[in-house]
PDB file of C-alpha atoms in Angstrom:
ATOM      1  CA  UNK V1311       0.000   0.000   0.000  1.00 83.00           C
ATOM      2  CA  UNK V1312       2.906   2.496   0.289  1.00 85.00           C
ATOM      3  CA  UNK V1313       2.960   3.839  -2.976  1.00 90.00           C
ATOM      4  CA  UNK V1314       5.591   6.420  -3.964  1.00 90.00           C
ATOM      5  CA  UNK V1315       3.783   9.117  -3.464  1.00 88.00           C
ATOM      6  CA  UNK V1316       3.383   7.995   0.199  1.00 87.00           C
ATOM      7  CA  UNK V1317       6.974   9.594   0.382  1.00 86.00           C
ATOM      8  CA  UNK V1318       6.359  13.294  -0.145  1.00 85.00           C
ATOM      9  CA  UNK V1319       9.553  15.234  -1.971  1.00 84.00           C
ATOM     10  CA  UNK V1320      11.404  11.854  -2.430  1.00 88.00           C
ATOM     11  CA  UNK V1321       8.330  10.026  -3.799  1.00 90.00           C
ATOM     12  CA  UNK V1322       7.159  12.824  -6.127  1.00 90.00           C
ATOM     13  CA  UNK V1323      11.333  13.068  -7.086  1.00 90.00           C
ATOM     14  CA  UNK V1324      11.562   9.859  -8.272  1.00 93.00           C
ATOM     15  CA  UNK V1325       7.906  10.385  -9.972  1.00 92.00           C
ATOM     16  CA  UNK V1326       9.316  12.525 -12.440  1.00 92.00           C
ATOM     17  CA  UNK V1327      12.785  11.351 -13.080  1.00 93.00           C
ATOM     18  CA  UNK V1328      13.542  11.588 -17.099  1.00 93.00           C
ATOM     19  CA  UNK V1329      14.546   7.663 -16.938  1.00 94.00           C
ATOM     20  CA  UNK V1330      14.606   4.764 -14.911  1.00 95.00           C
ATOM     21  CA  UNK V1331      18.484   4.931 -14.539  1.00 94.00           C
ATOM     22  CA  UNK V1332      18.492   8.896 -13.212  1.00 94.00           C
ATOM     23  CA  UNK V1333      15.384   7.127 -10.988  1.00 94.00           C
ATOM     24  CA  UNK V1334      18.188   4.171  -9.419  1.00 95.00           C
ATOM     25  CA  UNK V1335      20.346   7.077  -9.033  1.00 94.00           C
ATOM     26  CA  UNK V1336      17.941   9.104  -7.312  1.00 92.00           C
ATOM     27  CA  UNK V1337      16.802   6.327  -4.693  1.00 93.00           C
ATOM     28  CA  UNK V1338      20.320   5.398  -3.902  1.00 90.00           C
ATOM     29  CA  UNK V1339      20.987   9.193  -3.255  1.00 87.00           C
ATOM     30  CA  UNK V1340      18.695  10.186  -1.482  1.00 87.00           C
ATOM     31  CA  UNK V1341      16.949   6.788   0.088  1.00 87.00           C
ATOM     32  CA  UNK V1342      17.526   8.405   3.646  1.00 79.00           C
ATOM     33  CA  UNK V1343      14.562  10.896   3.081  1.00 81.00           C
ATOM     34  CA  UNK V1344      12.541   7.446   3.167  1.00 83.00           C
ATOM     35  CA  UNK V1345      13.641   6.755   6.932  1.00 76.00           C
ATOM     36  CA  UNK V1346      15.384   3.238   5.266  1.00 81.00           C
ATOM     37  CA  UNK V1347      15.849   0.380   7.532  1.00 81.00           C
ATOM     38  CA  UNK V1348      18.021  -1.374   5.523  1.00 85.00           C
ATOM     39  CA  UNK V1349      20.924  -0.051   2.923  1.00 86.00           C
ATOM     40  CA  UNK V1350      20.150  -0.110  -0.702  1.00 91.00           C
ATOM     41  CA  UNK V1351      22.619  -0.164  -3.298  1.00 92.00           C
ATOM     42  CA  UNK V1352      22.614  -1.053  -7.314  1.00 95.00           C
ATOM     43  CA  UNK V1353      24.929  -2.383  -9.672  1.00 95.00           C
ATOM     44  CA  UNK V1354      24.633  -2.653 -13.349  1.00 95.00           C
ATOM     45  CA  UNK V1355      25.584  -5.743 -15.534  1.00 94.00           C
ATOM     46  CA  UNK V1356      25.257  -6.449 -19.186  1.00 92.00           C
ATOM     47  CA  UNK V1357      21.701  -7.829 -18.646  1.00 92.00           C
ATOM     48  CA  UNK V1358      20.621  -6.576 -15.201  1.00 94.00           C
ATOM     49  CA  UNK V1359      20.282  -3.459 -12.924  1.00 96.00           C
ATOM     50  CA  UNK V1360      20.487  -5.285  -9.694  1.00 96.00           C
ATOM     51  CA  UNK V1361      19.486  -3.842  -6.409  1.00 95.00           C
ATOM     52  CA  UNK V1362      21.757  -5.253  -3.310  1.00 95.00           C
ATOM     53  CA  UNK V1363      20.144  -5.054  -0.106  1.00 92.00           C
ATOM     54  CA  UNK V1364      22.253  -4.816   3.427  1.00 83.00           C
ATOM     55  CA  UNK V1365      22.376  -3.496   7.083  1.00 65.00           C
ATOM     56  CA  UNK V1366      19.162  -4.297   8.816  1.00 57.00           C
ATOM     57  CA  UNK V1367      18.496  -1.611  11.642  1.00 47.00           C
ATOM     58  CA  UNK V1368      17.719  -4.421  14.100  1.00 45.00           C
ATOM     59  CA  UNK V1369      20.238  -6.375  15.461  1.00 47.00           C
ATOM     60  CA  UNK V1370      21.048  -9.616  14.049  1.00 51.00           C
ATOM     61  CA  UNK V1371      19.733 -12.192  16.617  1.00 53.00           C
ATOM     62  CA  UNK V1372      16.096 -11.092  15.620  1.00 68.00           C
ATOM     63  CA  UNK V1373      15.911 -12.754  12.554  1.00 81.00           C
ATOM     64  CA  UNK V1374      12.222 -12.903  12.065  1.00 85.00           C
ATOM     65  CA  UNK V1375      12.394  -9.129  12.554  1.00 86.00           C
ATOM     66  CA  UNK V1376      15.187  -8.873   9.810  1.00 86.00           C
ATOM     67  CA  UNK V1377      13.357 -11.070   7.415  1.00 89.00           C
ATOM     68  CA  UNK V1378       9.655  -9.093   8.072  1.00 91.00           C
ATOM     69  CA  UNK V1379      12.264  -5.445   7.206  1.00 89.00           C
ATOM     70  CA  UNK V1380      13.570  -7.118   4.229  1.00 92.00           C
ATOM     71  CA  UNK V1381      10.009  -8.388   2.746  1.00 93.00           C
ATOM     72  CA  UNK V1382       8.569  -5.111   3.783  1.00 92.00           C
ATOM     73  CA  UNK V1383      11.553  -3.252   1.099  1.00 92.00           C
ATOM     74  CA  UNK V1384      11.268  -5.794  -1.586  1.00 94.00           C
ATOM     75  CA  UNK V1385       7.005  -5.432  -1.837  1.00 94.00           C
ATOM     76  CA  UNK V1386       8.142  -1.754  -1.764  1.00 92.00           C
ATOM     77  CA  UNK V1387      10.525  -2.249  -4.858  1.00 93.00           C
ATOM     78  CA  UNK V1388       7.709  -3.985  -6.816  1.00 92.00           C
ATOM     79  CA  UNK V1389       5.228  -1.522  -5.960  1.00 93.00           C
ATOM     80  CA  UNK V1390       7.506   1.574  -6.892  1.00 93.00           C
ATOM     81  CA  UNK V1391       8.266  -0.123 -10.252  1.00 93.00           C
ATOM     82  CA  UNK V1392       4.559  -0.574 -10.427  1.00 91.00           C
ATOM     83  CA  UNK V1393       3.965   2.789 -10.013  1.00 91.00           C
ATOM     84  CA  UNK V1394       7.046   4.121 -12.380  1.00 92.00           C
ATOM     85  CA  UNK V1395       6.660   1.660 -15.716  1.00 90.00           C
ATOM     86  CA  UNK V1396       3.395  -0.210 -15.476  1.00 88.00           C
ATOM     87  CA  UNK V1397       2.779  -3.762 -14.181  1.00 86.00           C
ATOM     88  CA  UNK V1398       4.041  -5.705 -17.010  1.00 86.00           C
ATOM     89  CA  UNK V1399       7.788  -4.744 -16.080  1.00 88.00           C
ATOM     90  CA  UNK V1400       8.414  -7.163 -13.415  1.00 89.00           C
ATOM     91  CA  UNK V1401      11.646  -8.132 -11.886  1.00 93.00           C
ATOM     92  CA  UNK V1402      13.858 -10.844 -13.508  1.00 93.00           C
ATOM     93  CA  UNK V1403      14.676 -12.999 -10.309  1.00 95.00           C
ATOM     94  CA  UNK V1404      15.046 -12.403  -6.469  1.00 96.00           C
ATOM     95  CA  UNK V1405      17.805 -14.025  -4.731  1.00 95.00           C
ATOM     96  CA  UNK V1406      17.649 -14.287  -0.893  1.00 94.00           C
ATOM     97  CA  UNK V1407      20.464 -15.636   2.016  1.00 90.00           C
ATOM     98  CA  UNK V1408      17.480 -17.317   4.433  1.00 90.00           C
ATOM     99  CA  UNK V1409      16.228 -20.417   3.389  1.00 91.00           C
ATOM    100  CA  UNK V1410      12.113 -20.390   2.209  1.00 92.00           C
ATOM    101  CA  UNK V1411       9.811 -19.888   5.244  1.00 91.00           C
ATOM    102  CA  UNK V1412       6.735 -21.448   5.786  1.00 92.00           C
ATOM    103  CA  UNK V1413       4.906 -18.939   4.209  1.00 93.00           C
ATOM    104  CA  UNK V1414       7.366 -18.676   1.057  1.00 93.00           C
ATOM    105  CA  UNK V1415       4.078 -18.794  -1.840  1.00 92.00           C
ATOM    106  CA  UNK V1416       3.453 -15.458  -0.386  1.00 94.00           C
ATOM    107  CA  UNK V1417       6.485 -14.248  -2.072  1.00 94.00           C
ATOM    108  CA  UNK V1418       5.730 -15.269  -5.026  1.00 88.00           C
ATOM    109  CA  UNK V1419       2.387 -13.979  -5.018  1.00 89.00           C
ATOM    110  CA  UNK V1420       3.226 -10.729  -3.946  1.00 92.00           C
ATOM    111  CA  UNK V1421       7.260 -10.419  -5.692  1.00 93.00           C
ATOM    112  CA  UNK V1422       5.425 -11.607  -9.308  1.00 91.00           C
ATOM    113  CA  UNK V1423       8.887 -13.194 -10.264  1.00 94.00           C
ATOM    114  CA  UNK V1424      11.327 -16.143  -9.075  1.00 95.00           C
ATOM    115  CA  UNK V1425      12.401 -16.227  -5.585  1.00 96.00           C
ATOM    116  CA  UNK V1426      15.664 -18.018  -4.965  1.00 96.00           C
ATOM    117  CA  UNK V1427      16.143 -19.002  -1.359  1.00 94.00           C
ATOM    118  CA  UNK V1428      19.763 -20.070   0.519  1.00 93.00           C
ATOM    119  CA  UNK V1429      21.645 -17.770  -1.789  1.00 93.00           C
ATOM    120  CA  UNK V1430      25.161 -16.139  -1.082  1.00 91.00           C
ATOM    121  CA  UNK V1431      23.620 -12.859  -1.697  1.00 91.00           C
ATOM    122  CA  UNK V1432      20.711 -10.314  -1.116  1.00 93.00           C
ATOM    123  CA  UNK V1433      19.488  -8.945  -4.619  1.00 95.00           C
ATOM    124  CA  UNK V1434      16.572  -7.789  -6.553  1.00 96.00           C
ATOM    125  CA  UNK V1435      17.314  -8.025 -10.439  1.00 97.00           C
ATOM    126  CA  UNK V1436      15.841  -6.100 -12.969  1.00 96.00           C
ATOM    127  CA  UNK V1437      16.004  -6.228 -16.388  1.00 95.00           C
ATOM    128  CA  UNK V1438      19.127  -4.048 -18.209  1.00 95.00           C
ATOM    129  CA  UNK V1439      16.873  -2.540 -20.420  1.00 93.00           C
ATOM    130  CA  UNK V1440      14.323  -0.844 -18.397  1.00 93.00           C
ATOM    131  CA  UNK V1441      16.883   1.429 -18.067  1.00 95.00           C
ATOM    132  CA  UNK V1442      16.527   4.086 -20.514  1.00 93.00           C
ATOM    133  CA  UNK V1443      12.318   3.720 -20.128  1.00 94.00           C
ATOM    134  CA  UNK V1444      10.902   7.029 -19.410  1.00 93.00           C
ATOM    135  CA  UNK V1445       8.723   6.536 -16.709  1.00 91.00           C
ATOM    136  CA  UNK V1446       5.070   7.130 -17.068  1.00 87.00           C
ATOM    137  CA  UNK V1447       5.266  10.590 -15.099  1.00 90.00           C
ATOM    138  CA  UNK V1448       8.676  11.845 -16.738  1.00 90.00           C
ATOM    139  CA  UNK V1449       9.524  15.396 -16.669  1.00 88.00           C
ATOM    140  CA  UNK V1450      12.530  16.951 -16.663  1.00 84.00           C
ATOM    141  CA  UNK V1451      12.065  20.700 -14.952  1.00 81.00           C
ATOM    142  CA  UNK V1452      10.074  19.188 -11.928  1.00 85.00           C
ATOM    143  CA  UNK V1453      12.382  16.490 -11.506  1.00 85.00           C
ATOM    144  CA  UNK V1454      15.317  19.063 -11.214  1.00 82.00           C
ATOM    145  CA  UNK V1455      13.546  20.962  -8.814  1.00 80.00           C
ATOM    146  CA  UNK V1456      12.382  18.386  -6.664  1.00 84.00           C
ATOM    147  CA  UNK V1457      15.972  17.053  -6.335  1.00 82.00           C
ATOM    148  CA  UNK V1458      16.926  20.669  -5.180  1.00 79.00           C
ATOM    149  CA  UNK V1459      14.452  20.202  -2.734  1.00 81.00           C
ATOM    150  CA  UNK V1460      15.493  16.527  -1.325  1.00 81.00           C
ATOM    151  CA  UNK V1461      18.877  17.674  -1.649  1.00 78.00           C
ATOM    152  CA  UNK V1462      18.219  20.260   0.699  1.00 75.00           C
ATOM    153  CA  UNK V1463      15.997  18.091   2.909  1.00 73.00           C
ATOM    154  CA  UNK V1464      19.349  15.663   3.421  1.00 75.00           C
ATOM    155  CA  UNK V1465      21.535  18.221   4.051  1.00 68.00           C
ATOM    156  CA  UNK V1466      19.154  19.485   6.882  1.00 66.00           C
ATOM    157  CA  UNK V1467      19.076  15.912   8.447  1.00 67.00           C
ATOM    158  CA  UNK V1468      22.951  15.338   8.260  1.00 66.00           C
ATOM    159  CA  UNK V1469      23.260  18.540  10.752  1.00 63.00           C
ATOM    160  CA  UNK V1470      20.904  16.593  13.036  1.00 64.00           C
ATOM    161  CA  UNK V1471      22.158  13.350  13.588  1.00 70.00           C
ATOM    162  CA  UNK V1472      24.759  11.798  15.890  1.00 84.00           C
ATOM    163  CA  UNK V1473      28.714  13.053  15.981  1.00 88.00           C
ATOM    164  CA  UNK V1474      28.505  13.626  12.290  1.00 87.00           C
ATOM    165  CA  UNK V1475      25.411  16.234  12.310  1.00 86.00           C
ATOM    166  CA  UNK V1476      27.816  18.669  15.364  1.00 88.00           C
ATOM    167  CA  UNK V1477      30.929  18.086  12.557  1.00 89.00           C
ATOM    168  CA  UNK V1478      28.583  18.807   9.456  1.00 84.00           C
ATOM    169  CA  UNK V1479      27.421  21.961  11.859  1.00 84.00           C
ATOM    170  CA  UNK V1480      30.773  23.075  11.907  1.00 86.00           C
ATOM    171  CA  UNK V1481      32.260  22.973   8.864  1.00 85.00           C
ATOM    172  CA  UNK V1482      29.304  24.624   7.658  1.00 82.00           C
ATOM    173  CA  UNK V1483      29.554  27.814   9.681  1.00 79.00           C
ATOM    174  CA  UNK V1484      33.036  27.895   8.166  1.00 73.00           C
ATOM    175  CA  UNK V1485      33.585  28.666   4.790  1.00 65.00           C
ATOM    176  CA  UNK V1486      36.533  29.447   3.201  1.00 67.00           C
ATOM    177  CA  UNK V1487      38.573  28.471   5.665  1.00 80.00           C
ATOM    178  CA  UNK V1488      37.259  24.827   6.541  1.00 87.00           C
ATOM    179  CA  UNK V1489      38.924  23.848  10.352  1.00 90.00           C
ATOM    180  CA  UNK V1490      40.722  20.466  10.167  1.00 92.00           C
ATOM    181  CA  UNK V1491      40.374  17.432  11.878  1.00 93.00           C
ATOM    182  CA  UNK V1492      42.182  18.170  14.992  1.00 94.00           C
ATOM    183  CA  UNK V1493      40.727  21.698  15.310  1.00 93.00           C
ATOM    184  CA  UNK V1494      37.412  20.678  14.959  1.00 93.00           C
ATOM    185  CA  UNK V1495      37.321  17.780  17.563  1.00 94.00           C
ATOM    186  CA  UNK V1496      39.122  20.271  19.784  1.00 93.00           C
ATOM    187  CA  UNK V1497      35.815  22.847  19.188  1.00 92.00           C
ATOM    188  CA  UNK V1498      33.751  19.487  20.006  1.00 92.00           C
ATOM    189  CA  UNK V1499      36.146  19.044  23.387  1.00 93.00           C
ATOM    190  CA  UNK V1500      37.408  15.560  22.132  1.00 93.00           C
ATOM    191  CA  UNK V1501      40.678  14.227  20.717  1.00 94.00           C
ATOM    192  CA  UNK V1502      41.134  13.485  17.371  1.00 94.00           C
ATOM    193  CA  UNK V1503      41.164   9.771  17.409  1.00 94.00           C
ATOM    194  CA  UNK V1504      37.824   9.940  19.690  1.00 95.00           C
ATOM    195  CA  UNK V1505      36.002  12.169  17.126  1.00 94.00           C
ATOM    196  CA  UNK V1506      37.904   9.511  14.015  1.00 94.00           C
ATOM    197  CA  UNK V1507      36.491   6.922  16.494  1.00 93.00           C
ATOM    198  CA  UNK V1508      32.702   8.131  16.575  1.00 91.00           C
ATOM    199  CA  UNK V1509      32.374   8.710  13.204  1.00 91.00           C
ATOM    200  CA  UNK V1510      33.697   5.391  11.851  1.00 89.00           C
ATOM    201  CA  UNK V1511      30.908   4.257  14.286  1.00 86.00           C
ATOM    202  CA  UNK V1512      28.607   6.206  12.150  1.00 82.00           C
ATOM    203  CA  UNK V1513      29.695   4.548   8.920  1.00 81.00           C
ATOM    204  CA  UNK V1514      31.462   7.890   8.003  1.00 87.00           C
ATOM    205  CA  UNK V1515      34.951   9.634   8.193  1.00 91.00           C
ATOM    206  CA  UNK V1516      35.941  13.620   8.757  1.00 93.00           C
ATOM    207  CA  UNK V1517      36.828  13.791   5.026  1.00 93.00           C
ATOM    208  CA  UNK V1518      33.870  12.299   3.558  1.00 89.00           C
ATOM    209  CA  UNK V1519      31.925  14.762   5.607  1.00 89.00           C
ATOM    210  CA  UNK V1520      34.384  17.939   4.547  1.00 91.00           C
ATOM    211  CA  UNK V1521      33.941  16.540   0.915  1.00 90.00           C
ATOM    212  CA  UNK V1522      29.958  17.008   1.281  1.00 86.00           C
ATOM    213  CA  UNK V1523      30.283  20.245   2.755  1.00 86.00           C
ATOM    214  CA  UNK V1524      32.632  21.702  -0.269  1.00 89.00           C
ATOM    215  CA  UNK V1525      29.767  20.002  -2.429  1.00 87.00           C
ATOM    216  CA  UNK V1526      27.062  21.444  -0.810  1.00 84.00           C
ATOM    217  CA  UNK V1527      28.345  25.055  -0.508  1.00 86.00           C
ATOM    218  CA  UNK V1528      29.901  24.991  -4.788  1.00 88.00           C
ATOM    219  CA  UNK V1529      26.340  23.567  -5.619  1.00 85.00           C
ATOM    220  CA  UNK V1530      24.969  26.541  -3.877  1.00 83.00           C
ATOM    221  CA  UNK V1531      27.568  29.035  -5.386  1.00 86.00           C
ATOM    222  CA  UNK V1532      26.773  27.610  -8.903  1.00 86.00           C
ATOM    223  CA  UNK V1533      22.945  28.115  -8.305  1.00 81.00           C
ATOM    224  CA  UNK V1534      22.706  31.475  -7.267  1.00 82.00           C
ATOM    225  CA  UNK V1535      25.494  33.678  -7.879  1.00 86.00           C
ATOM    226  CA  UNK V1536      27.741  34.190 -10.981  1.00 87.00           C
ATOM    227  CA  UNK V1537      31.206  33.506  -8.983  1.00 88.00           C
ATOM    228  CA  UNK V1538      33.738  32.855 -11.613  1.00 91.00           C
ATOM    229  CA  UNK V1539      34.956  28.809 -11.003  1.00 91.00           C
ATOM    230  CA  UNK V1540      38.395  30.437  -9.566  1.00 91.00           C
ATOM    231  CA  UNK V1541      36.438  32.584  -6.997  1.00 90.00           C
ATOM    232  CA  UNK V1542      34.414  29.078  -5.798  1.00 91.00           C
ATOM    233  CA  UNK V1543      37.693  27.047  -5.607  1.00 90.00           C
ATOM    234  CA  UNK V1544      38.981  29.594  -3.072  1.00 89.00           C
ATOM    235  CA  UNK V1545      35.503  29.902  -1.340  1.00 87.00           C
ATOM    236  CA  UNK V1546      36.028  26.189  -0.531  1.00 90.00           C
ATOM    237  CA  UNK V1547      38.930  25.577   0.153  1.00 87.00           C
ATOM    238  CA  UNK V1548      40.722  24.620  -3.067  1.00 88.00           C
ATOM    239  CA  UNK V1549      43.932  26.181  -4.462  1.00 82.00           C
ATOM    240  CA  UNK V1550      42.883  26.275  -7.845  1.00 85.00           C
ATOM    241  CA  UNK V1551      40.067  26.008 -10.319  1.00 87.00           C
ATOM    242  CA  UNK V1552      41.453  22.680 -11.635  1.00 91.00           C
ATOM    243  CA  UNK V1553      41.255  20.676  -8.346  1.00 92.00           C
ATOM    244  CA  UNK V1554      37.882  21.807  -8.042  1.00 92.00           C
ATOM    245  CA  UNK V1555      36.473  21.190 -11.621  1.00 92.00           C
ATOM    246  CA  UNK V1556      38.077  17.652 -10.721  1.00 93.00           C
ATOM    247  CA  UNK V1557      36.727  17.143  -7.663  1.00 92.00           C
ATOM    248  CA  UNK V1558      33.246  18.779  -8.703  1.00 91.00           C
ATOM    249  CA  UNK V1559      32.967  15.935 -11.617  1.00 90.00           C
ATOM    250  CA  UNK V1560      33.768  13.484  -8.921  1.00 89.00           C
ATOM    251  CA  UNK V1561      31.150  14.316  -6.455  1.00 87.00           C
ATOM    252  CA  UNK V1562      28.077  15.391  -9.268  1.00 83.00           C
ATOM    253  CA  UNK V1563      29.314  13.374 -11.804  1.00 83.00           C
ATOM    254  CA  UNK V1564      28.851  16.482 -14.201  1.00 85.00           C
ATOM    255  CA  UNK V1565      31.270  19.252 -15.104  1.00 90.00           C
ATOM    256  CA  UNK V1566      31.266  22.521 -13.237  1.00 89.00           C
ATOM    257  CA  UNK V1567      29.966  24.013 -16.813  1.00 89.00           C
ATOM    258  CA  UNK V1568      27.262  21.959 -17.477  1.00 87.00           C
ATOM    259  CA  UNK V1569      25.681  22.470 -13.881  1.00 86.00           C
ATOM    260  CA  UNK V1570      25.844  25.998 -13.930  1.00 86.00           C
ATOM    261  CA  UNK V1571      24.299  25.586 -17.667  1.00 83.00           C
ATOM    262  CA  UNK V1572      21.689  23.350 -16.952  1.00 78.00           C
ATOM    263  CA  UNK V1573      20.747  25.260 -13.185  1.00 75.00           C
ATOM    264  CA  UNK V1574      20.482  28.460 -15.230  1.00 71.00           C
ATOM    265  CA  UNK V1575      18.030  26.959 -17.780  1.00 69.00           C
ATOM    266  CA  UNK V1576      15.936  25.861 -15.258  1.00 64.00           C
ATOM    267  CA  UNK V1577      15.596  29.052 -13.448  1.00 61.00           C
ATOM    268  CA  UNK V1578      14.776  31.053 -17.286  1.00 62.00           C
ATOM    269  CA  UNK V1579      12.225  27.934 -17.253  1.00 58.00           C
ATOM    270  CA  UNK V1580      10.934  28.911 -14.210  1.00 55.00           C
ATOM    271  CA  UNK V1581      11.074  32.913 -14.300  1.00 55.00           C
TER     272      UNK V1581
END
């Protein structure tokens, strides 16, 4: 029953993606504004997109907890695709590492493909080419916006959570001239290997978190102002334009140029 548009911004989001490959990369982005409880990942192969599923929220000894979490996602998957592309794209082939329960005919009632218990793996597989489909929704100015908006919605709930939301808090109230890792866990009273130590806890590290910061603030720069590439480099901490055209491709996978191009657009779109 939890249709995507159950799942307000995110839902509507992946609604209007231009493809079903921009719509993978948009769950696995942004699959946090969904309150997950597992981790999602895909992979593509020559004749699959394959979704790999890990990292239950519960701990492991509760196993018919685990298993309830995991059937609970994969209905979801089906549904979503339902609600994307139509009923008649189904997934190829489920493979899961339990073996069947009791009530395994369920799963293939409600999963419409094969289920393959006592496997080495966790994975929903789709076909390759539902890839480039345009789902029935498709369009390409909301979609842009809406990301906008979920990417602002994650950025507010990294500053929220944990050891990493008080580092994400202050890196942010410090650009262009980001603290390191030392002087910020000395502004959060703590050693460095104590704050190293709580964030590896949190699945995440001091430079991952700098390297989302320095995204989050060129994104920004790129949106709204005309700052010359140079003047953002130094804005962020970078000692030239090349590093950060470099790193920019990296984290967006897009070039500095064709952001600004394609954020300008939409704003003439909009105006």
């Amino acid at each position: 029953r939890l249709h995507l548009s159950a799942y307000g911004m995110y839902g509507y989001a992946l609604l209007c993606c231009p493809t079903m490959r921009d719509i993978l990369d948009t769950t696995q982005k942004y699959h946090r504004l969904a309150t997950p409880t597992l981790t999602i990942r895909w992979r593509e192969e020559p004749r699959s997109a394959v979704w790999m599923f890990s990292g239950s929220v519960v701990t492991q000894h509760q196993d018919d907890l685990n298993r309830f979490l995991l059937e609970q996602q994969l209905t979801q998957h089906v549904t979503h695709l339902e609600d994307l592309v139509g009923p008649e794209h189904n997934a190829r082939k489920i493979c899961l590492p339990y073996p069947a329960p009791e009530h395994a005919k369920f799963y293939h009632d409600y999963l419409r493909c094969p289920v393959l218990f006592s496997q080495p793996v966790c994975e929903l597989h789709l076909d390759a080419e539902i890839l480039d489909m345009a789902p029935q929704l498709a369009n390409k100015l909301t979609s842009t916006m809406l990301k906008a908006t979920c990417e602002q919605l994650i950025g507010e709930s990294k500053t929220a959570i944990g050891i990493s939301g008080r580092v994400y808090q202050v890196l942010g109230a410090s650009a262009g001239r980001f603290p390191n890792m030392e002087e910020t866990a000395r502004t959060l009273n703590m050693t460095s290997r104590t704050l190293r130590r709580r964030l590896k806890d949190e699945d995440t590290s001091f430079s991952q978190i700098l390297d989302d910061v320095r995204r989050s603030f060129a994104v920004e720069y790129l949106r709204t102002t005309q700052l010359t590439t140079d003047d953002i480099a130094t804005l962020i901490g970078f000692g030239d334009g090349a590093n950060f055209r470099h790193a920019f491709k990296k984290w967006t996978g897009t070039s500095v140029s064709e952001f600004r191009k394609r954020a300008q657009g939409c704003a003439r779109q909009l105006a």
